[in-house]
GROMACS .gro file of C-alpha atoms in nm:
model
  255
    1MET     CA    1  -3.094  -0.494   0.949
    2ARG     CA    2  -3.070  -0.745   0.678
    3LEU     CA    3  -2.877  -1.012   0.767
    4SER     CA    4  -2.987  -1.204   0.415
    5PRO     CA    5  -3.178  -1.128   0.093
    6ASP     CA    6  -3.411  -1.382   0.190
    7GLU     CA    7  -3.581  -1.134   0.389
    8ILE     CA    8  -3.657  -0.882   0.096
    9ILE     CA    9  -4.025  -0.945  -0.048
   10PHE     CA   10  -4.099  -0.876  -0.327
   11TRP     CA   11  -4.439  -1.048  -0.409
   12GLN     CA   12  -4.659  -1.343  -0.219
   13TYR     CA   13  -4.888  -1.504  -0.274
   14GLY     CA   14  -4.971  -1.794   0.013
   15PHE     CA   15  -4.641  -1.967   0.003
   16PHE     CA   16  -4.520  -1.870  -0.320
   17GLN     CA   17  -4.324  -1.526  -0.260
   18LEU     CA   18  -4.074  -1.328  -0.474
   19ASN     CA   19  -3.784  -1.180  -0.258
   20ALA     CA   20  -3.459  -1.044  -0.389
   21THR     CA   21  -3.253  -1.370  -0.408
   22LEU     CA   22  -3.483  -1.520  -0.675
   23VAL     CA   23  -3.556  -1.112  -0.810
   24PHE     CA   24  -3.081  -1.078  -0.787
   25THR     CA   25  -3.053  -1.432  -0.956
   26TRP     CA   26  -3.223  -1.383  -1.224
   27VAL     CA   27  -3.069  -1.073  -1.284
   28VAL     CA   28  -2.693  -1.214  -1.299
   29MET     CA   29  -2.787  -1.438  -1.530
   30LEU     CA   30  -2.935  -1.213  -1.736
   31VAL     CA   31  -2.601  -0.983  -1.716
   32LEU     CA   32  -2.400  -1.288  -1.840
   33VAL     CA   33  -2.648  -1.457  -2.106
   34VAL     CA   34  -2.685  -1.132  -2.277
   35GLY     CA   35  -2.305  -1.033  -2.229
   36ALA     CA   36  -2.177  -1.368  -2.391
   37THR     CA   37  -2.424  -1.307  -2.644
   38LEU     CA   38  -2.354  -0.958  -2.777
   39ILE     CA   39  -1.981  -1.087  -2.709
   40THR     CA   40  -1.976  -1.406  -2.936
   41ARG     CA   41  -2.216  -1.281  -3.189
   42ASN     CA   42  -1.876  -1.171  -3.469
   43LEU     CA   43  -1.624  -1.414  -3.342
   44SER     CA   44  -1.348  -1.447  -3.598
   45VAL     CA   45  -1.092  -1.652  -3.670
   46GLY     CA   46  -0.825  -1.428  -3.826
   47LEU     CA   47  -0.677  -1.143  -3.655
   48ASN     CA   48  -0.836  -0.895  -3.731
   49ARG     CA   49  -1.079  -0.987  -3.414
   50ALA     CA   50  -1.256  -0.713  -3.181
   51ARG     CA   51  -1.127  -0.568  -2.779
   52TRP     CA   52  -1.411  -0.760  -2.636
   53GLN     CA   53  -1.306  -1.170  -2.815
   54ASN     CA   54  -0.963  -1.065  -2.740
   55LEU     CA   55  -1.108  -0.978  -2.316
   56LEU     CA   56  -1.265  -1.319  -2.375
   57GLU     CA   57  -1.041  -1.505  -2.466
   58ILE     CA   58  -0.755  -1.405  -2.236
   59ILE     CA   59  -1.022  -1.490  -1.930
   60VAL     CA   60  -1.025  -1.809  -2.067
   61LEU     CA   61  -0.762  -1.940  -2.129
   62ALA     CA   62  -0.638  -1.777  -1.830
   63ILE     CA   63  -0.949  -2.074  -1.622
   64GLU     CA   64  -0.835  -2.345  -1.809
   65LYS     CA   65  -0.473  -2.284  -1.687
   66GLN     CA   66  -0.537  -2.275  -1.384
   67ILE     CA   67  -0.793  -2.567  -1.396
   68GLU     CA   68  -0.489  -2.743  -1.608
   69GLU     CA   69  -0.242  -2.710  -1.271
   70VAL     CA   70  -0.507  -2.785  -1.030
   71GLY     CA   71  -0.461  -3.152  -1.184
   72LEU     CA   72  -0.663  -3.191  -1.439
   73ARG     CA   73  -0.619  -3.385  -1.798
   74HIS     CA   74  -0.909  -3.307  -1.968
   75PRO     CA   75  -0.977  -2.925  -1.853
   76ARG     CA   76  -1.161  -2.845  -2.138
   77LYS     CA   77  -1.397  -3.091  -2.079
   78ALA     CA   78  -1.463  -2.865  -1.719
   79LEU     CA   79  -1.454  -2.543  -1.843
   80SER     CA   80  -1.780  -2.435  -1.883
   81PHE     CA   81  -1.922  -2.650  -1.494
   82LEU     CA   82  -1.610  -2.459  -1.349
   83ALA     CA   83  -1.610  -2.084  -1.584
   84THR     CA   84  -1.973  -2.068  -1.538
   85LEU     CA   85  -1.935  -2.125  -1.111
   86PHE     CA   86  -1.673  -1.888  -1.124
   87LEU     CA   87  -1.793  -1.604  -1.351
   88PHE     CA   88  -2.163  -1.618  -1.131
   89LEU     CA   89  -1.993  -1.580  -0.803
   90ALA     CA   90  -1.777  -1.281  -0.981
   91MET     CA   91  -2.064  -1.136  -1.102
   92SER     CA   92  -2.257  -1.126  -0.738
   93ALA     CA   93  -1.992  -1.024  -0.586
   94LEU     CA   94  -1.943  -0.725  -0.849
   95GLY     CA   95  -2.265  -0.621  -0.876
   96THR     CA   96  -2.298  -0.488  -0.461
   97ILE     CA   97  -2.132  -0.175  -0.659
   98PHE     CA   98  -2.482  -0.056  -0.766
   99PRO     CA   99  -2.648   0.047  -0.462
  100GLY     CA  100  -2.945  -0.150  -0.396
  101PHE     CA  101  -2.821  -0.433  -0.522
  102GLN     CA  102  -2.877  -0.800  -0.273
  103PRO     CA  103  -2.609  -1.055  -0.375
  104PRO     CA  104  -2.773  -1.387  -0.406
  105THR     CA  105  -2.422  -1.586  -0.236
  106GLY     CA  106  -2.555  -1.388   0.066
  107SER     CA  107  -2.829  -1.664   0.085
  108LEU     CA  108  -2.790  -2.044   0.219
  109SER     CA  109  -3.038  -2.127  -0.094
  110THR     CA  110  -2.800  -1.994  -0.311
  111THR     CA  111  -2.486  -2.152  -0.183
  112ALA     CA  112  -2.626  -2.481  -0.083
  113ALA     CA  113  -2.803  -2.472  -0.463
  114LEU     CA  114  -2.435  -2.443  -0.611
  115ALA     CA  115  -2.244  -2.682  -0.336
  116LEU     CA  116  -2.489  -2.948  -0.485
  117CYS     CA  117  -2.412  -2.848  -0.868
  118VAL     CA  118  -2.077  -2.945  -0.766
  119PHE     CA  119  -2.177  -3.277  -0.509
  120VAL     CA  120  -2.380  -3.346  -0.872
  121ALA     CA  121  -2.084  -3.275  -1.110
  122VAL     CA  122  -1.763  -3.436  -0.973
  123PRO     CA  123  -1.895  -3.813  -1.005
  124MET     CA  124  -2.072  -3.691  -1.384
  125PHE     CA  125  -1.682  -3.611  -1.433
  126GLY     CA  126  -1.560  -3.908  -1.239
  127ILE     CA  127  -1.716  -4.206  -1.389
  128GLU     CA  128  -1.707  -4.031  -1.761
  129GLU     CA  129  -1.272  -4.052  -1.727
  130ARG     CA  130  -1.316  -4.357  -1.528
  131GLY     CA  131  -1.628  -4.624  -1.594
  132LEU     CA  132  -1.864  -4.706  -1.381
  133GLY     CA  133  -1.754  -4.906  -1.234
  134ASN     CA  134  -1.390  -4.807  -1.130
  135TYR     CA  135  -1.514  -4.472  -1.031
  136LEU     CA  136  -1.731  -4.671  -0.751
  137LYS     CA  137  -1.410  -4.857  -0.683
  138SER     CA  138  -1.270  -4.597  -0.517
  139TYR     CA  139  -1.455  -4.527  -0.217
  140ALA     CA  140  -1.329  -4.847  -0.097
  141GLN     CA  141  -0.985  -4.768  -0.170
  142PRO     CA  142  -0.725  -4.878   0.009
  143THR     CA  143  -0.958  -5.135   0.171
  144PHE     CA  144  -1.372  -5.173   0.181
  145ILE     CA  145  -1.353  -5.072   0.571
  146MET     CA  146  -1.284  -4.647   0.396
  147LEU     CA  147  -1.642  -4.693   0.219
  148PRO     CA  148  -1.837  -4.552   0.494
  149PHE     CA  149  -1.511  -4.300   0.550
  150ASN     CA  150  -1.551  -4.196   0.217
  151LEU     CA  151  -1.934  -4.134   0.193
  152ILE     CA  152  -1.895  -3.935   0.478
  153SER     CA  153  -1.636  -3.738   0.315
  154GLU     CA  154  -1.874  -3.607  -0.054
  155ILE     CA  155  -2.189  -3.539   0.196
  156SER     CA  156  -1.983  -3.328   0.405
  157ARG     CA  157  -1.719  -3.106   0.214
  158THR     CA  158  -2.064  -3.051  -0.027
  159LEU     CA  159  -2.180  -2.883   0.338
  160ALA     CA  160  -1.818  -2.747   0.349
  161LEU     CA  161  -1.913  -2.505   0.066
  162ALA     CA  162  -2.196  -2.455   0.155
  163VAL     CA  163  -2.165  -2.268   0.468
  164ARG     CA  164  -1.799  -2.132   0.413
  165LEU     CA  165  -1.913  -1.931   0.078
  166PHE     CA  166  -2.251  -1.842   0.288
  167GLY     CA  167  -2.099  -1.736   0.565
  168ASN     CA  168  -1.821  -1.518   0.464
  169MET     CA  169  -2.103  -1.357   0.188
  170MET     CA  170  -2.342  -1.280   0.549
  171SER     CA  171  -2.042  -1.136   0.816
  172GLY     CA  172  -1.946  -0.885   0.530
  173ALA     CA  173  -2.264  -0.786   0.501
  174MET     CA  174  -2.326  -0.772   0.840
  175ILE     CA  175  -2.059  -0.532   0.927
  176ILE     CA  176  -2.098  -0.258   0.650
  177ALA     CA  177  -2.473  -0.254   0.801
  178ILE     CA  178  -2.306  -0.240   1.173
  179LEU     CA  179  -2.127   0.043   1.020
  180LEU     CA  180  -2.389   0.235   0.809
  181THR     CA  181  -2.591   0.285   1.109
  182ILE     CA  182  -2.242   0.460   1.324
  183THR     CA  183  -2.054   0.643   1.050
  184PRO     CA  184  -2.279   0.633   0.765
  185PHE     CA  185  -2.073   0.858   0.570
  186VAL     CA  186  -1.684   0.697   0.577
  187PHE     CA  187  -1.656   0.367   0.617
  188PRO     CA  188  -1.886   0.163   0.423
  189VAL     CA  189  -1.705   0.308   0.111
  190VAL     CA  190  -1.415   0.171   0.262
  191MET     CA  191  -1.616  -0.189   0.410
  192THR     CA  192  -1.812  -0.174   0.019
  193ALA     CA  193  -1.489  -0.195  -0.146
  194LEU     CA  194  -1.341  -0.434   0.135
  195GLY     CA  195  -1.634  -0.676   0.067
  196LEU     CA  196  -1.626  -0.644  -0.318
  197LEU     CA  197  -1.275  -0.783  -0.218
  198THR     CA  198  -1.348  -1.064  -0.044
  199GLY     CA  199  -1.617  -1.206  -0.260
  200MET     CA  200  -1.383  -1.219  -0.585
  201VAL     CA  201  -1.176  -1.371  -0.332
  202GLN     CA  202  -1.455  -1.627  -0.246
  203ALA     CA  203  -1.504  -1.670  -0.597
  204TYR     CA  204  -1.204  -1.787  -0.632
  205ILE     CA  205  -1.240  -2.067  -0.364
  206PHE     CA  206  -1.540  -2.139  -0.467
  207PHE     CA  207  -1.361  -2.247  -0.785
  208ILE     CA  208  -1.082  -2.393  -0.718
  209LEU     CA  209  -1.146  -2.611  -0.458
  210ALA     CA  210  -1.513  -2.736  -0.711
  211THR     CA  211  -1.212  -2.760  -0.907
  212VAL     CA  212  -0.997  -3.023  -0.660
  213TYR     CA  213  -1.223  -3.229  -0.594
  214ILE     CA  214  -1.335  -3.251  -1.000
  215ALA     CA  215  -0.944  -3.356  -1.069
  216ALA     CA  216  -0.959  -3.616  -0.755
  217ALA     CA  217  -1.270  -3.830  -0.972
  218THR     CA  218  -1.104  -3.769  -1.239
  219ARG     CA  219  -0.782  -3.956  -1.139
  220VAL     CA  220  -0.660  -4.304  -1.292
  221ARG     CA  221  -0.446  -4.462  -1.051
  222GLN     CA  222  -0.211  -4.666  -1.267
  223PRO     CA  223  -0.101  -4.968  -1.042
  224LYS     CA  224   0.256  -5.099  -1.081
  225SER     CA  225   0.274  -5.408  -1.244
  226GLU     CA  226   0.453  -5.731  -0.989
  227SER     CA  227   0.571  -5.921  -1.272
  228GLU     CA  228   0.756  -5.608  -1.475
  229PRO     CA  229   1.052  -5.688  -1.273
  230GLU     CA  230   1.238  -5.370  -1.124
  231SER     CA  231   1.494  -5.173  -1.360
  232GLU     CA  232   1.783  -5.204  -1.210
  233PRO     CA  233   2.117  -4.986  -1.169
  234GLU     CA  234   2.316  -4.972  -1.521
  235SER     CA  235   2.642  -5.082  -1.433
  236GLU     CA  236   2.902  -4.860  -1.520
  237PRO     CA  237   3.140  -5.068  -1.762
  238GLU     CA  238   3.410  -5.164  -1.719
  239ALA     CA  239   3.751  -5.045  -1.771
  240GLU     CA  240   3.926  -5.268  -1.982
  241PRO     CA  241   4.318  -5.312  -1.959
  242GLU     CA  242   4.524  -5.126  -2.097
  243ALA     CA  243   4.744  -5.381  -2.375
  244GLU     CA  244   5.120  -5.272  -2.281
  245PRO     CA  245   5.337  -5.236  -2.499
  246GLU     CA  246   5.509  -5.478  -2.720
  247ALA     CA  247   5.866  -5.555  -2.680
  248GLU     CA  248   6.060  -5.452  -2.981
  249PRO     CA  249   6.306  -5.788  -3.093
  250GLU     CA  250   6.721  -5.683  -3.007
  251ALA     CA  251   6.827  -5.643  -3.281
  252GLU     CA  252   7.145  -5.927  -3.298
  253PRO     CA  253   7.493  -5.860  -3.261
  254ARG     CA  254   7.711  -5.810  -3.563
  255ARG     CA  255   7.961  -6.098  -3.619
   0.00000   0.00000   0.00000
């Protein structure tokens, strides 16, 4: 029973080895590149659009809307990076329906590499949005004492991203392997479908967490100026006293 695709070695020469993680990672990337090339080679801006273009636009708009709802002010800036992460993880999960395919996300090296991509992308987007000085100052907010804790938080959440994804994918592969040895006909089909659902959920969670981290890094805090007077509640205008009706002059008596 193999718990990680790293254990499947196709070729080795000394310290260099070609394992299933590398092979299936390149397979997923090749599928994404070829699929994107075929779909986008005949894009149209008019009303007559192909079905593939309509499907692609629906997916892109849904991802962009999700990024905007998380809190990014300019979702299109991070769309290419975050959408690539999601599509890679989703395609790795979808590949499990093919016999012999080993999802590369079942390897700690792959999940660690994806987490490092997020670790590098967060300060890049933060510096681009806020500037180098303001971004570095955010590590010492609200006080300078928080500097080491904020640095530890950056490292710990990167490790959490890698370990969470690896643990969920490895546990699914372990359960399928155990059930395959017990009942080789019924339960593996059900568990494969469940593993597919779990992989899609993990892809969405990884995508959302990366979006949240980038949104937090690009958020600009605008403290309220002390010089501006606080706005007082507008007082209701006083009601003017009603004018008393003038008394009509009395008629003089006739003589």
